[in-house]
CSV table of C-alpha atoms and ligand atoms in Angstrom, one decimal:
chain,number,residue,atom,x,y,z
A,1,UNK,CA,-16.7,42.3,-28.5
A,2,UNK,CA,-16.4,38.4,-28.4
A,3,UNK,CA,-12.5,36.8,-28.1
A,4,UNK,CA,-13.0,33.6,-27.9
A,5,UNK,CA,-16.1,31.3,-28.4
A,6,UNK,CA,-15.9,29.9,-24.8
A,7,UNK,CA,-18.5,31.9,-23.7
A,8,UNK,CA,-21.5,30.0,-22.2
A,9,UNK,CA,-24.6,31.8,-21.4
A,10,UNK,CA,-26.2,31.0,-17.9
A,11,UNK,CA,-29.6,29.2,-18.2
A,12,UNK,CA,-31.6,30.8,-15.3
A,13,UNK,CA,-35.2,28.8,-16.3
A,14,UNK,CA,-37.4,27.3,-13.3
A,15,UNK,CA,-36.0,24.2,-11.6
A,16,UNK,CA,-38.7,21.5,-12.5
A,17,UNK,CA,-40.7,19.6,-9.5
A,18,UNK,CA,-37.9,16.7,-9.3
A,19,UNK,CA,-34.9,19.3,-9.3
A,20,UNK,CA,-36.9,21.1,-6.7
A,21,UNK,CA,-37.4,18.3,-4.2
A,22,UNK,CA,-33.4,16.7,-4.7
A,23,UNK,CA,-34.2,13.3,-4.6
A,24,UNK,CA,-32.7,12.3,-7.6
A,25,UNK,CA,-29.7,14.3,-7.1
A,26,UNK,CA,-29.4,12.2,-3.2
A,27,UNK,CA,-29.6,8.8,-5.0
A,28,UNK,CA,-27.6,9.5,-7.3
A,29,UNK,CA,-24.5,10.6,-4.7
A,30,UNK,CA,-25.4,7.7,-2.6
A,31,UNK,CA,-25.2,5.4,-5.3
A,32,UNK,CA,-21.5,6.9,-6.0
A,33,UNK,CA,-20.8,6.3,-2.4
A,34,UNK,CA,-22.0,3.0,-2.1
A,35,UNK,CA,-20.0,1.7,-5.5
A,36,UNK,CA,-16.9,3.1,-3.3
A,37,UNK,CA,-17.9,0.3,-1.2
A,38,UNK,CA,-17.0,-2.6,-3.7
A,39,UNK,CA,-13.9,-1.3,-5.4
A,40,UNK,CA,-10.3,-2.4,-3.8
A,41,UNK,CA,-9.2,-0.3,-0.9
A,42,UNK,CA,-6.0,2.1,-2.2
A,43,UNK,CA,-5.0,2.5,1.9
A,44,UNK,CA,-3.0,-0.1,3.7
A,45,UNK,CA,-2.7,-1.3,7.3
A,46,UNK,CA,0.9,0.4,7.3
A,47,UNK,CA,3.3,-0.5,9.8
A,48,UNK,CA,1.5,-3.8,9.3
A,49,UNK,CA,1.6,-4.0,6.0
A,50,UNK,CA,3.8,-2.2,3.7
A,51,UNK,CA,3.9,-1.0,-0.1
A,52,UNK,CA,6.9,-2.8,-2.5
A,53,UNK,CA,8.9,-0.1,-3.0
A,54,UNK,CA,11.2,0.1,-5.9
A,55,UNK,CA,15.4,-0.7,-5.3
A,56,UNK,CA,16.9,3.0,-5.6
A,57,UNK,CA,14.3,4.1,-4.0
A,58,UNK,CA,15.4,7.6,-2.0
A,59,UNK,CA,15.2,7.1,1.9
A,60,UNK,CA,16.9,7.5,5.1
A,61,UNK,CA,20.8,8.7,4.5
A,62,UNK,CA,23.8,6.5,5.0
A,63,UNK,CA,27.3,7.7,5.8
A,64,UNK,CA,29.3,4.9,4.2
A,65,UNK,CA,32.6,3.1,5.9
A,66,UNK,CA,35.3,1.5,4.0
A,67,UNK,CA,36.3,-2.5,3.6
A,68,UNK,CA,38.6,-1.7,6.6
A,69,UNK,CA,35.9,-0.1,8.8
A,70,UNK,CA,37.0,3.7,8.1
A,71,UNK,CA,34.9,6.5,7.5
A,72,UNK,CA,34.7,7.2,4.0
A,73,UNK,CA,33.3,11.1,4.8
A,74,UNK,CA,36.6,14.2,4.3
A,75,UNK,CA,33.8,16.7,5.5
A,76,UNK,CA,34.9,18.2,2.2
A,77,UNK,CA,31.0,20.4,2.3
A,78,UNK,CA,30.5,19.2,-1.7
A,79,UNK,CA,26.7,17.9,-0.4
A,80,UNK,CA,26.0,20.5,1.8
A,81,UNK,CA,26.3,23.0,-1.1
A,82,UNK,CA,24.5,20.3,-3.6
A,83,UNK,CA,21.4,20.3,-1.1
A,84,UNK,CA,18.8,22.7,-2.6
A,85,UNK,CA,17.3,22.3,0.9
A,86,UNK,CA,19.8,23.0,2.8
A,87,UNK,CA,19.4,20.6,5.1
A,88,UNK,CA,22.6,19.1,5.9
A,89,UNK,CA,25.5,20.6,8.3
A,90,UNK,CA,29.2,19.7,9.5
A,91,UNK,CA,31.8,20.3,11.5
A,92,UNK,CA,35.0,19.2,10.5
A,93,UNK,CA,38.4,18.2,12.1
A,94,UNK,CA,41.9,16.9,11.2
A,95,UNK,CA,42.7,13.4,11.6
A,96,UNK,CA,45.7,11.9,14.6
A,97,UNK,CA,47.9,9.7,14.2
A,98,UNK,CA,46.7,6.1,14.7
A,99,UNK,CA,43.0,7.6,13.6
A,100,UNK,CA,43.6,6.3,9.9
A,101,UNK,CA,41.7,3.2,10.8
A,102,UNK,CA,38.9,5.4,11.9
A,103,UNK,CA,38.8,8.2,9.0
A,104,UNK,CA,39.7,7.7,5.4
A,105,UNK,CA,41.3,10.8,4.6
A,106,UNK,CA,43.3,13.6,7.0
A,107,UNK,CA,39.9,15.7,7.3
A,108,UNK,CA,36.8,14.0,8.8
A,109,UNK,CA,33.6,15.2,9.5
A,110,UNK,CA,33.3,15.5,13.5
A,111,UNK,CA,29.9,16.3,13.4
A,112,UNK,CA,27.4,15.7,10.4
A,113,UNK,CA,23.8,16.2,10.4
A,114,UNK,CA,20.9,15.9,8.4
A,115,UNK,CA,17.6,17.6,9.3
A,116,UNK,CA,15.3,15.4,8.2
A,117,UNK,CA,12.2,17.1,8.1
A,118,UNK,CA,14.0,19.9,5.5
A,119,UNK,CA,15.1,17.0,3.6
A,120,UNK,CA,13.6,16.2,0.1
A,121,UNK,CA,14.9,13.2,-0.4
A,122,UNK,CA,16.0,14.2,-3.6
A,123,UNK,CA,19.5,12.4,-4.2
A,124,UNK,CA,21.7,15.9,-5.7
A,125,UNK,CA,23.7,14.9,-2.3
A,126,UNK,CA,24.6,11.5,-3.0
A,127,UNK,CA,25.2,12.4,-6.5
A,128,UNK,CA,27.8,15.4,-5.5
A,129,UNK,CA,29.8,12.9,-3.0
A,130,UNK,CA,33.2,12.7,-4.5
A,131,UNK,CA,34.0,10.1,-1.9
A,132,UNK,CA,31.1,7.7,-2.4
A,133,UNK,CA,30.7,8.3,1.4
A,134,UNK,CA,26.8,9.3,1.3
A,135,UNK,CA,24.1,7.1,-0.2
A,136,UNK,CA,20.7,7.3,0.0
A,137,UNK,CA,18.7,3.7,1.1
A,138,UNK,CA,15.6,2.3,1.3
A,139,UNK,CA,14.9,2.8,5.1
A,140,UNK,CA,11.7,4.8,5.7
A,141,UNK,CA,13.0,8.0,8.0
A,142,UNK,CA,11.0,7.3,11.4
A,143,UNK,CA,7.9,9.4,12.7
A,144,UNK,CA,8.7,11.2,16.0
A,145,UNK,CA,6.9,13.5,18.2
A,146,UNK,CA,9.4,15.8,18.7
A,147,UNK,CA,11.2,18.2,16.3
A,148,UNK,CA,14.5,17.6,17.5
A,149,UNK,CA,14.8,13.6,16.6
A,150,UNK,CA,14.2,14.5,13.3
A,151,UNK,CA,18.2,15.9,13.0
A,152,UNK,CA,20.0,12.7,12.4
A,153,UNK,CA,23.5,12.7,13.8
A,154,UNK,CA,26.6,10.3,13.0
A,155,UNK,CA,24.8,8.2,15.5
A,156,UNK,CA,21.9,8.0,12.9
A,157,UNK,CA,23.5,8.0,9.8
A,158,UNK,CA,27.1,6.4,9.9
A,159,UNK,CA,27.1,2.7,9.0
A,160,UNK,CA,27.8,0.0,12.0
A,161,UNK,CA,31.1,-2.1,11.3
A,162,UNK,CA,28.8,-5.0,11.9
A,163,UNK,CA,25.6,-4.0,9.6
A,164,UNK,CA,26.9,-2.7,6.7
A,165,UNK,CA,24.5,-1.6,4.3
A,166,UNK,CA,24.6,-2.4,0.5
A,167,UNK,CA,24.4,0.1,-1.8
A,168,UNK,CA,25.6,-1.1,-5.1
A,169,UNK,CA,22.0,-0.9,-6.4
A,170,UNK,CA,22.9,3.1,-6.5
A,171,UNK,CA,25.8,2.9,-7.8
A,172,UNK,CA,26.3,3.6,-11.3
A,173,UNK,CA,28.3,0.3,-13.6
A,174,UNK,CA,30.6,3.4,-14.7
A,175,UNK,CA,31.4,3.5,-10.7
A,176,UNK,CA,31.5,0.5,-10.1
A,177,UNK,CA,34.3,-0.4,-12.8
A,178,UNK,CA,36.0,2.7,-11.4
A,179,UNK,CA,36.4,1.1,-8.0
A,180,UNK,CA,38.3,-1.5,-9.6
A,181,UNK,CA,41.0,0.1,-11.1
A,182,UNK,CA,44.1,0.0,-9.0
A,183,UNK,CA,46.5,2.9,-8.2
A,184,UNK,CA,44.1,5.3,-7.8
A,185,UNK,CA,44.3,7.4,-4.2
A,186,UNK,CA,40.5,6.8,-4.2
A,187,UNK,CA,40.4,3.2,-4.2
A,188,UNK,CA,43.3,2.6,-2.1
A,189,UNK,CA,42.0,0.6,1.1
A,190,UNK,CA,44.2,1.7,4.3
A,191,UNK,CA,46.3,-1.4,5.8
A,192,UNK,CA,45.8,-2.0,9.2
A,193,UNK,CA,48.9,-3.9,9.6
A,194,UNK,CA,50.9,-0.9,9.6
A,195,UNK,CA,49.6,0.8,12.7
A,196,UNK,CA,50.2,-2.3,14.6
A,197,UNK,CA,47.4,-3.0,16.8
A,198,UNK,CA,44.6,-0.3,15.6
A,199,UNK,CA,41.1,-1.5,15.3
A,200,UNK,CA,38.4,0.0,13.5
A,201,UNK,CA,34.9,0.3,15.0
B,1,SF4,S1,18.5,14.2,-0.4
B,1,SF4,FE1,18.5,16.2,-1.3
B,1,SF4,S2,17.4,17.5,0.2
B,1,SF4,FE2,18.0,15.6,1.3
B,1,SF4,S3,20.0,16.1,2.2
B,1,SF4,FE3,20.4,15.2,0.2
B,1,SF4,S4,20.6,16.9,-1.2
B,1,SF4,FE4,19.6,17.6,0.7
B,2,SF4,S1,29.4,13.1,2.5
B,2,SF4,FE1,30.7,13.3,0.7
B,2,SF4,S2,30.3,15.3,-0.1
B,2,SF4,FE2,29.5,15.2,2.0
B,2,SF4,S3,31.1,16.1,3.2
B,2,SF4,FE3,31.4,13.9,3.2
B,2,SF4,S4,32.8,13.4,1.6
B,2,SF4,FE4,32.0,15.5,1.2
């Protein structure tokens, strides 16, 4: 019984002399080859030379500070569960006094890690941040030999004071008018004035 009319029936007849001896066939995948030869190379001398690549584009992790310098991270875990790769880790501990110009909140993340080679780059983090404290950026996550460099640390990831990194092309307008509106506890910036002589770093 026939199902469907995709049947093809197999043509076993003689090969003829020209079939026999393969010389058209060779020409012919030469001559492919050889066009290869004129068309516009799709590889690039990367480091050298590297692609345009758009502006949210999803790279290496950055673990944003404040306008004062202070970590913006509570180690509240709300990325580590968003992460379908499970990739990121943390350790938290309470804030001291005189630590506010160092950590935002009373809880900060003593440790915080990314392995990058689980990674997907996919965002859902950044996205599940209720501190605006982890942004994905357009830095291209280093190759390495070793397994072990690819777990970023706060070394890795945490801003320096002195090279901030801007991310307003992530964030949404909707955030972005957010942060302006005074009052609330998560746009309040921590004065340094009141704990005399701290300094952030
Ligand atoms: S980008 Fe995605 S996979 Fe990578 S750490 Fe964030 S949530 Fe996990
Ligand atoms: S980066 Fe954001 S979501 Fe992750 S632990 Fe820190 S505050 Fe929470």
């Amino acid at each position: 019984m026939q199902l469907t009319n995709r049947s093809k029936v197999v043509s076993n007849k003689d090969q003829s002399f020209l079939e026999k001896i393969y010389l058209p066939a060779i020409i012919k995948g030469m001559a492919t080859t050889f066009s290869h030869l004129f068309k516009k190379r799709p590889t690039i001398m990367y480091p050298e030379q590297q692609r345009e690549i758009a502006p949210v584009y999803r790279g290496q992790h950055v673990l944003k500070r404040d306008e004062n310098g202070a970590e913006r991270c509570t180690s509240c875990g709300m990325c580590a569960v968003a992460c379908p790769a499970e990739a990121i880790t943390m350790e938290s501990a309470e804030r001291k006094k005189g630590e506010e110009h160092l950590y935002r909140e009373e809880k900060y993340a003593k440790t915080y890690e990314i392995n990058m080679l689980r990674c997907i780059f996919c965002g859902l983090c950044e996205e599940a941040c209720p501190k605006e404290a982890i942004f994905l950026t357009d830095r291209i996550v280093s190759s390495d030999f070793e397994r072990d460099g690819f777990i970023y640390g706060k070394d890795k990831l945490v801003e320096k004071i002195d090279q901030r990194i801007d991310v307003s092309k992530r964030q949404t307008p909707e955030v972005l008018e957010f942060k302006k509106k005074p009052g609330l506890k998560h746009n309040t910036v921590f004065d340094k004035s009141k704990i005399g002589s701290g300094k952030a770093h």
